[in-house]
JSON list of C-alpha atoms and ligand atoms in Angstrom, two decimals:
[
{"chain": "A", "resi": 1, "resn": "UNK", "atom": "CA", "xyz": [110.83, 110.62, 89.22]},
{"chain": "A", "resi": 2, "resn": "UNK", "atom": "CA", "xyz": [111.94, 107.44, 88.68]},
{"chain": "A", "resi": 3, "resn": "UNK", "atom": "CA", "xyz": [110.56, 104.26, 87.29]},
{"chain": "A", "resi": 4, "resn": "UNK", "atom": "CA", "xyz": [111.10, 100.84, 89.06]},
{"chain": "A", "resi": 5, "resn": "UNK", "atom": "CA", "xyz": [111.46, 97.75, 88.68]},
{"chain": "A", "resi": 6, "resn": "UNK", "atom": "CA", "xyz": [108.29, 95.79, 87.62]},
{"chain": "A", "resi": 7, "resn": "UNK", "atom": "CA", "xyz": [108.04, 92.39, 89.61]},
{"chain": "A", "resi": 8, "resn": "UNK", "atom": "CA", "xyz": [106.86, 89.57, 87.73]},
{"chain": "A", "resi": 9, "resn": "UNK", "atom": "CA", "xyz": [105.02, 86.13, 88.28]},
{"chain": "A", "resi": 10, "resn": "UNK", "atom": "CA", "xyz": [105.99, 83.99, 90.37]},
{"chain": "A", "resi": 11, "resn": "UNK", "atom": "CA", "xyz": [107.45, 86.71, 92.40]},
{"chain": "A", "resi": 12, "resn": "UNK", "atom": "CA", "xyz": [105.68, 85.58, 95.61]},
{"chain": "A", "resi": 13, "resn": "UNK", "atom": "CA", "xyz": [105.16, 89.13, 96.89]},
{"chain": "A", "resi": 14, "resn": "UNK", "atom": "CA", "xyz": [102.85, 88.93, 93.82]},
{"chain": "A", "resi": 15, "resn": "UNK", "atom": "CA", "xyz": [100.81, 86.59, 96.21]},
{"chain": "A", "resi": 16, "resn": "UNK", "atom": "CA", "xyz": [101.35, 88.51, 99.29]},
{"chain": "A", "resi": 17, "resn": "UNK", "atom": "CA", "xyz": [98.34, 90.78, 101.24]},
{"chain": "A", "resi": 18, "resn": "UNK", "atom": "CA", "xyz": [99.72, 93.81, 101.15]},
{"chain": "A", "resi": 19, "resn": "UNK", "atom": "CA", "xyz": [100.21, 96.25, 104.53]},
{"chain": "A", "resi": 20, "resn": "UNK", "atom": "CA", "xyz": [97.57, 99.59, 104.88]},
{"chain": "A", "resi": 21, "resn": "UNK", "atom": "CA", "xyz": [99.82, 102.61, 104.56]},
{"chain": "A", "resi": 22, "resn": "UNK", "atom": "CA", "xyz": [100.22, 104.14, 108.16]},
{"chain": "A", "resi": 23, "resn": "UNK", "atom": "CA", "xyz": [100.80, 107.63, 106.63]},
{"chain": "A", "resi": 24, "resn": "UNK", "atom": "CA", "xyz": [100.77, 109.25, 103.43]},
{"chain": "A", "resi": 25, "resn": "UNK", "atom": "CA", "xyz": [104.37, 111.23, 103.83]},
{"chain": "A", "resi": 26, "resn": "UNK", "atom": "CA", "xyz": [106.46, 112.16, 101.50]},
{"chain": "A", "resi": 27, "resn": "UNK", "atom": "CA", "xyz": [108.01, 108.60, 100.91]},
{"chain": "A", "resi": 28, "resn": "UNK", "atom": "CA", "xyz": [104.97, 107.38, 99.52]},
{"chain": "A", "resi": 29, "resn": "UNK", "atom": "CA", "xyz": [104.12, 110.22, 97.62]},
{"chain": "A", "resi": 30, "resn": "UNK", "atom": "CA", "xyz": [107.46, 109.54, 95.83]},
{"chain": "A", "resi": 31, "resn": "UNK", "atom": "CA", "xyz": [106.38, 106.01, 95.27]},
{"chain": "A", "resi": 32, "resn": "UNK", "atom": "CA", "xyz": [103.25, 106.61, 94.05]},
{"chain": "A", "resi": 33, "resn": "UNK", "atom": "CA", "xyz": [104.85, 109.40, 91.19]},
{"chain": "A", "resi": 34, "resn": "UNK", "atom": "CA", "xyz": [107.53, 106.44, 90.34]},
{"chain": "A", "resi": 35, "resn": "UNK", "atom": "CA", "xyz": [104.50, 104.66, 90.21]},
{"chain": "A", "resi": 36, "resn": "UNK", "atom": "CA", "xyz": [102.91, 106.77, 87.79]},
{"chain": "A", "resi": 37, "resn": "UNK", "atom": "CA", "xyz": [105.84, 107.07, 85.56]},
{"chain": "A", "resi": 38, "resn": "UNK", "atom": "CA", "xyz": [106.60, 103.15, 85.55]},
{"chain": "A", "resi": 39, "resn": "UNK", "atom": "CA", "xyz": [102.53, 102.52, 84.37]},
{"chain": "A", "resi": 40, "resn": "UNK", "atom": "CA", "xyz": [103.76, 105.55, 81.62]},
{"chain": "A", "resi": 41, "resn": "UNK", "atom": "CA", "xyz": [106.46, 103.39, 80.70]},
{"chain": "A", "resi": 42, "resn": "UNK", "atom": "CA", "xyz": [104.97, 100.36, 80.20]},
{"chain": "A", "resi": 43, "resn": "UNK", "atom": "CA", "xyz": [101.92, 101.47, 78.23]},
{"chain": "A", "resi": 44, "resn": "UNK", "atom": "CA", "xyz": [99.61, 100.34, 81.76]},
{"chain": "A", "resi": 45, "resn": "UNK", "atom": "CA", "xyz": [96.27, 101.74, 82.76]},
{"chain": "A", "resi": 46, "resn": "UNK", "atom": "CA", "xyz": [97.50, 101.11, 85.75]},
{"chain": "A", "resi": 47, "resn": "UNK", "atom": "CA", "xyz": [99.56, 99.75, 88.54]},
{"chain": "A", "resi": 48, "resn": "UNK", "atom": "CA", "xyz": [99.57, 98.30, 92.09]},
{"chain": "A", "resi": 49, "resn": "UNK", "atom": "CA", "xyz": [102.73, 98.55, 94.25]},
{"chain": "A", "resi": 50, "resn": "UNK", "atom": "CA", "xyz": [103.40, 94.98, 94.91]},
{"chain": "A", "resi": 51, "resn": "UNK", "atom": "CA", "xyz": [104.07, 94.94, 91.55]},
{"chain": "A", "resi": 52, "resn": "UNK", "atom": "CA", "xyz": [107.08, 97.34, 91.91]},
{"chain": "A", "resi": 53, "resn": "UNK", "atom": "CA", "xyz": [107.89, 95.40, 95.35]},
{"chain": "A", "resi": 54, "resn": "UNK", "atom": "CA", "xyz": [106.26, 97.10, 97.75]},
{"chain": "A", "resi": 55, "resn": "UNK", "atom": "CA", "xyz": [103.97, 95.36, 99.90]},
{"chain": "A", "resi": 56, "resn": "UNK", "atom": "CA", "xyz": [102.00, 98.50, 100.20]},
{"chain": "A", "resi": 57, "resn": "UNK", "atom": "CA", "xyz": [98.25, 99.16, 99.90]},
{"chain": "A", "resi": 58, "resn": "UNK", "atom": "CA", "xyz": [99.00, 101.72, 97.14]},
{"chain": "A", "resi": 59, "resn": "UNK", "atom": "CA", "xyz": [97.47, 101.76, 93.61]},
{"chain": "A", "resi": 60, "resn": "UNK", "atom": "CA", "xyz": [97.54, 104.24, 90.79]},
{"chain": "A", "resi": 61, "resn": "UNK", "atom": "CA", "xyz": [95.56, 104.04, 87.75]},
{"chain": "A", "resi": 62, "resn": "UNK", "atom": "CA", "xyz": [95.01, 106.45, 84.09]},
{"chain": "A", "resi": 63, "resn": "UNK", "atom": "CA", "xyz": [92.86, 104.99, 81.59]},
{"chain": "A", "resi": 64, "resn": "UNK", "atom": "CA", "xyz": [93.31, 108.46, 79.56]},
{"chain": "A", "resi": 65, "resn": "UNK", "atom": "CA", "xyz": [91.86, 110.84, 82.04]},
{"chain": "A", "resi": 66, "resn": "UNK", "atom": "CA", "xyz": [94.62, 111.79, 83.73]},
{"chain": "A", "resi": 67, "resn": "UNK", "atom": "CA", "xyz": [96.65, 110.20, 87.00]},
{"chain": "A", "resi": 68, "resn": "UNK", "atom": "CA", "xyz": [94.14, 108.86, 89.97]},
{"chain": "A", "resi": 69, "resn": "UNK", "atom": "CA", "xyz": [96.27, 107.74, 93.02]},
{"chain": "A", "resi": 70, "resn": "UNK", "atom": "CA", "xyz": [94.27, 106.13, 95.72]},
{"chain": "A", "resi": 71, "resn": "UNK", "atom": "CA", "xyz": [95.83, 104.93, 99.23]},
{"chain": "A", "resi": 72, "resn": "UNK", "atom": "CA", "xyz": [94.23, 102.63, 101.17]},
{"chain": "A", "resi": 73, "resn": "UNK", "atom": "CA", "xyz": [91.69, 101.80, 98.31]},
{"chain": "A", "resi": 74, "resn": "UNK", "atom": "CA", "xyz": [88.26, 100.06, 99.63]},
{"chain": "A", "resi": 75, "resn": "UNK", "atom": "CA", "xyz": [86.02, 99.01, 96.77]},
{"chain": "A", "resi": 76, "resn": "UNK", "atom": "CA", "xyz": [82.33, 99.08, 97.17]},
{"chain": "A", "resi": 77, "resn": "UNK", "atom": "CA", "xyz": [80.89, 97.00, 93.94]},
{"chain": "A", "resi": 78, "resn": "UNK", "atom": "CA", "xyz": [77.35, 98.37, 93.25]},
{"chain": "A", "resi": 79, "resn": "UNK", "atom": "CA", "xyz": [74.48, 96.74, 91.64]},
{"chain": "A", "resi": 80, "resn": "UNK", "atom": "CA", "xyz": [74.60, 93.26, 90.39]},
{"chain": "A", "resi": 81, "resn": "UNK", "atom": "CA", "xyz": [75.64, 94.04, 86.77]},
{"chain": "A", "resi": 82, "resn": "UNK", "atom": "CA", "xyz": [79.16, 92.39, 85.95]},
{"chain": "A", "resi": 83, "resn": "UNK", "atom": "CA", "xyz": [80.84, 92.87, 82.37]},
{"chain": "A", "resi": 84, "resn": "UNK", "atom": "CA", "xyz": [82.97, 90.03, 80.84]},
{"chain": "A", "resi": 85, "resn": "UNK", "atom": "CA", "xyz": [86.27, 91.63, 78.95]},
{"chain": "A", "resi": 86, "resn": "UNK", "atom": "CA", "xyz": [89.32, 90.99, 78.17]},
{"chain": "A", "resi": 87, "resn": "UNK", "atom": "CA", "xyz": [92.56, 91.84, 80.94]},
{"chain": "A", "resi": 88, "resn": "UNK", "atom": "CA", "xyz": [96.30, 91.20, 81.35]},
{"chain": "A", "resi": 89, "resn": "UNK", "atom": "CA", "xyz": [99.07, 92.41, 83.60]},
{"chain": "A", "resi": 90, "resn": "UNK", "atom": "CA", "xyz": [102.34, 94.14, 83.38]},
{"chain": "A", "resi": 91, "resn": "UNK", "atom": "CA", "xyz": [103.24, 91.35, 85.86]},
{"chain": "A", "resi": 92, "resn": "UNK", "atom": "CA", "xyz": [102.50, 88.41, 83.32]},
{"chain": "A", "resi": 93, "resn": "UNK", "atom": "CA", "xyz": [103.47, 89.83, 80.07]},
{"chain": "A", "resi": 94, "resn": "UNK", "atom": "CA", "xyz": [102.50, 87.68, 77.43]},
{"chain": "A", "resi": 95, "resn": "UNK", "atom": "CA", "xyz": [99.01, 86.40, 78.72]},
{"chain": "A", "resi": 96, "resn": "UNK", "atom": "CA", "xyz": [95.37, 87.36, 78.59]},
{"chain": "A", "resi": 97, "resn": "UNK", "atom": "CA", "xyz": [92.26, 86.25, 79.44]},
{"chain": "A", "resi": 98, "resn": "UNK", "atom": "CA", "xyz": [88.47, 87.25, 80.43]},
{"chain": "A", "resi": 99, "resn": "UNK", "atom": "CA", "xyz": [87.31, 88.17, 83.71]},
{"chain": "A", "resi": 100, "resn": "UNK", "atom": "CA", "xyz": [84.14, 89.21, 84.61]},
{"chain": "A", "resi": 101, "resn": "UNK", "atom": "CA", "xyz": [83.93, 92.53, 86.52]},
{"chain": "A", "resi": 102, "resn": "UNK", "atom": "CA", "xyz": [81.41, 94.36, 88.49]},
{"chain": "A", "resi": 103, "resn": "UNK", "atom": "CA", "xyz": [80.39, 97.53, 86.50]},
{"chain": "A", "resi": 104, "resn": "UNK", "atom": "CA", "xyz": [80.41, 99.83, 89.42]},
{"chain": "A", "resi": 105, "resn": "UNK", "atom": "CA", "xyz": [82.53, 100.70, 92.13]},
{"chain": "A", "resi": 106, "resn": "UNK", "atom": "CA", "xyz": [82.74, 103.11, 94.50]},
{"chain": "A", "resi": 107, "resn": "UNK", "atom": "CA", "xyz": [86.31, 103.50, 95.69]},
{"chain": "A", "resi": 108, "resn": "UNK", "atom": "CA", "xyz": [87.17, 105.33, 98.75]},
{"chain": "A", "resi": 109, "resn": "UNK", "atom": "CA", "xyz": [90.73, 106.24, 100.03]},
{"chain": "A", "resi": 110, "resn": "UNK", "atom": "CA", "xyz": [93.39, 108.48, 100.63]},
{"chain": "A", "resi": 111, "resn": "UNK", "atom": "CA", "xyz": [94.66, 110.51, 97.90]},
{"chain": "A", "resi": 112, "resn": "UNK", "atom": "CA", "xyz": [98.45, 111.70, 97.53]},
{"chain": "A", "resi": 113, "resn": "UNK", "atom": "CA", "xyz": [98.32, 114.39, 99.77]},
{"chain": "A", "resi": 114, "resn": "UNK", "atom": "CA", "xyz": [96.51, 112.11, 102.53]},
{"chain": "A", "resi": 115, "resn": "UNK", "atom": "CA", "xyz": [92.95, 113.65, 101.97]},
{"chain": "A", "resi": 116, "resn": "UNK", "atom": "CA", "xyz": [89.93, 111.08, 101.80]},
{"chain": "A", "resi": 117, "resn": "UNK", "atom": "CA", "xyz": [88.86, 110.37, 98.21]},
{"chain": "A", "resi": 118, "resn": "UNK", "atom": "CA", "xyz": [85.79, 108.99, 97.31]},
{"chain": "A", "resi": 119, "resn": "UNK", "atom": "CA", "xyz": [85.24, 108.36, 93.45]},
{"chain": "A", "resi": 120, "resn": "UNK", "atom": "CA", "xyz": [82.69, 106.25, 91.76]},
{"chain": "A", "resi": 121, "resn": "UNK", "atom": "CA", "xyz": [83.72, 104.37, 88.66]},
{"chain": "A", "resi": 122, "resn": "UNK", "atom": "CA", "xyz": [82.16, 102.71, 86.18]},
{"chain": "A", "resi": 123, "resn": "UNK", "atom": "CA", "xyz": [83.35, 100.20, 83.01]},
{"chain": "A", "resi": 124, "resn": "UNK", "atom": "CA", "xyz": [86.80, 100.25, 81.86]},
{"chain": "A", "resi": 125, "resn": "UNK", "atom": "CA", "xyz": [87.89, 102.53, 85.08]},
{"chain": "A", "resi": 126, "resn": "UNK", "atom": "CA", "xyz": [86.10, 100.72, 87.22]},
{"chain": "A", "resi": 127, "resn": "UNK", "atom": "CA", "xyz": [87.54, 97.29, 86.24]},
{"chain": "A", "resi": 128, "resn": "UNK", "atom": "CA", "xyz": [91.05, 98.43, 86.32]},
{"chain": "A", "resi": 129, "resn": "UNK", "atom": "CA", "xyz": [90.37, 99.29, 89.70]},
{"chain": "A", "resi": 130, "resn": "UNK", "atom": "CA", "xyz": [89.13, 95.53, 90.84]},
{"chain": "A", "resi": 131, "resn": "UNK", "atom": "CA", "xyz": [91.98, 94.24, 89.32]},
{"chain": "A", "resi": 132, "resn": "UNK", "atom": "CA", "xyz": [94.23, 97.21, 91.15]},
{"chain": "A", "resi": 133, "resn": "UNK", "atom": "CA", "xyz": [92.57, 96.10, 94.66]},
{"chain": "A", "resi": 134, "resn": "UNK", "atom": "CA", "xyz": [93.09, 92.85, 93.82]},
{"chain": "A", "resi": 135, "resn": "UNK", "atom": "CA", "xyz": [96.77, 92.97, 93.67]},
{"chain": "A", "resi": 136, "resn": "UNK", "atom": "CA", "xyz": [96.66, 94.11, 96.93]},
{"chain": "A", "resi": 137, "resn": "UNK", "atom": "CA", "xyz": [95.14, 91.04, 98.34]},
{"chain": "A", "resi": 138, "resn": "UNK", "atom": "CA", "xyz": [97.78, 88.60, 96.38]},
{"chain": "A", "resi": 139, "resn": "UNK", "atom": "CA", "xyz": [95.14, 87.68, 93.89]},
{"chain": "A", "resi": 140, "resn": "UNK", "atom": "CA", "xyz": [95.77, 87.43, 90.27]},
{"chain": "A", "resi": 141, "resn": "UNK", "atom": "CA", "xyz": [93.83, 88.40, 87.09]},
{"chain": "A", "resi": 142, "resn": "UNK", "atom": "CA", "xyz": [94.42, 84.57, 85.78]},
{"chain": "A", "resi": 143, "resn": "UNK", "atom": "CA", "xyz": [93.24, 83.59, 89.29]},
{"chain": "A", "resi": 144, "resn": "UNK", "atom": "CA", "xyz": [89.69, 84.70, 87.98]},
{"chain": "A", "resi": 145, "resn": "UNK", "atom": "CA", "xyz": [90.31, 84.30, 84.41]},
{"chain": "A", "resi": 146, "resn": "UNK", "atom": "CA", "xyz": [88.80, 82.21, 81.52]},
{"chain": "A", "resi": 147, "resn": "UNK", "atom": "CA", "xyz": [90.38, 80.92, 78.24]},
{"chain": "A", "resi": 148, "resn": "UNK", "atom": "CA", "xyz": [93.46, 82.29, 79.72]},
{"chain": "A", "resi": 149, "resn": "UNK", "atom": "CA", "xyz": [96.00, 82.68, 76.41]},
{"chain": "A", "resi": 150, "resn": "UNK", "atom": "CA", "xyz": [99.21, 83.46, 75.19]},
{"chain": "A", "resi": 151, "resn": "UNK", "atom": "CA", "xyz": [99.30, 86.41, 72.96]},
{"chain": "A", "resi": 152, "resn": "UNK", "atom": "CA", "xyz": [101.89, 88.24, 70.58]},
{"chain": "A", "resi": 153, "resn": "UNK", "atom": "CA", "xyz": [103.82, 91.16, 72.25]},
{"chain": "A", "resi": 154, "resn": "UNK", "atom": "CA", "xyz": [101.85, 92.98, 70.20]},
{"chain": "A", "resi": 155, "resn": "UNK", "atom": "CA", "xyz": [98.74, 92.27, 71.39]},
{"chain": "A", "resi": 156, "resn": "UNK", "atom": "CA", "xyz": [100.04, 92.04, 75.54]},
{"chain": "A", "resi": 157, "resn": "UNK", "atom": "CA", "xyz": [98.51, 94.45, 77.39]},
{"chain": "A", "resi": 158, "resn": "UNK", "atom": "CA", "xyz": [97.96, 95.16, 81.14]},
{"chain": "A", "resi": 159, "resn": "UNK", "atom": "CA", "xyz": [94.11, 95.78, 80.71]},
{"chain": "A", "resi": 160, "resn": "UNK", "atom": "CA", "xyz": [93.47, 94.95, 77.26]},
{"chain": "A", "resi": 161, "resn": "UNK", "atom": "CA", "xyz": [89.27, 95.76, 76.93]},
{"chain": "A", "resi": 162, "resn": "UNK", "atom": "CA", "xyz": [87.46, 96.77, 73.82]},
{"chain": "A", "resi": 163, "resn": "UNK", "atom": "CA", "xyz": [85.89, 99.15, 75.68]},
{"chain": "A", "resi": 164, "resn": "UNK", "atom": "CA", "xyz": [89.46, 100.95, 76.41]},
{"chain": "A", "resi": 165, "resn": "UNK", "atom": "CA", "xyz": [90.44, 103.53, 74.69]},
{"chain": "A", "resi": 166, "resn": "UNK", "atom": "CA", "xyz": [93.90, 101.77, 73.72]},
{"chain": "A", "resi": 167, "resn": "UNK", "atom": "CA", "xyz": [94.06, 98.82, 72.27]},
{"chain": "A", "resi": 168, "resn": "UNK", "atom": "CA", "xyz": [96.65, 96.65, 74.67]},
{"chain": "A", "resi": 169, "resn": "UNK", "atom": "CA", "xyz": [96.58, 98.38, 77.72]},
{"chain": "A", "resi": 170, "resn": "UNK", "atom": "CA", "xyz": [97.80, 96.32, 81.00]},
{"chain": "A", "resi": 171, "resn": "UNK", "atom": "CA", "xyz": [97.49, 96.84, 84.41]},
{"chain": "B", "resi": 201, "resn": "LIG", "atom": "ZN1", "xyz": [97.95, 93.48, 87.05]}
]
């Protein structure tokens, strides 16, 4: 494993609608393990390929449970509750701001060895994973954002939420 590169703003591939994923081969199973490691790295909850140039519909996410990889990801939001909290982005370091989220998702995909996956998530996972899909449609978290911020290194996170179970976490 390897980890990559992490593309940041302006990058325009950033802004780019990424391609479906033909096949899940081995190629992108090694992507989405770099993946994996290169969220590791950077303290993320999780991670979008764009973001590691690759104009890929690939996303990977842990918010402490363990690895999900999802191909293809199609989000479902469910009921009308939304949740305002706090996000940022491994691809704008230094900047937060509040988004509001639907509280449910179903998510259905591929997983890593090309099977269909169907998950529902809820909260913290299931905001990561709007944000996730939304890098795959060349929208930004500060696209949706209010009181958008600069913040201390210390405080930078890709996902920072209070509901997280890490304080700082980025996506
Ligand atoms: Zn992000």
């Amino acid at each position: 494993m390897a980890t990559l590169e992490l593309k940041l703003v302006p990058a325009p591939i950033l802004r780019q609608k990424a391609r479906p994923v033909a096949q899940v081969d081995a190629r992108i199973r090694r992507l989405l393990e770099d993946m994996v490691e290169t969220m590791y790295a950077s303290q993320g909850i999780g991670l979008a390929a764009p973001q590691v140039g690759i104009s890929q519909r690939a996303i990977v996410v842990d918010i402490g449970d363990g690895p999900i990889c999802v191909v293809n990801p199609k989000l479902t939001l469910l009921g009308e509750e939304e949740e305002l909290a706090t996000e940022g982005c491994l691809s704008i370091p230094g900047v937060q701001g509040d988004v509001w989220r639907s509280l449910e998702v179903l998510v259905r995909g591929l997983d890593e060895q090309g099977r269909p996956l169907k998950l529902q998530a809820q909260g913290l996972l299931a905001r990561v994973f709007q944000h996730e899909v939304d890098h795959l449609d060349g929208v930004l978290f500060t696209d949706k954002a209010s009181d958008v911020r600069q913040v201390t290194p210390e405080e930078d996170s890709e996902m920072a939420s209070e509901e997280g179970p890490l304080p700082g976490q980025q996506v």
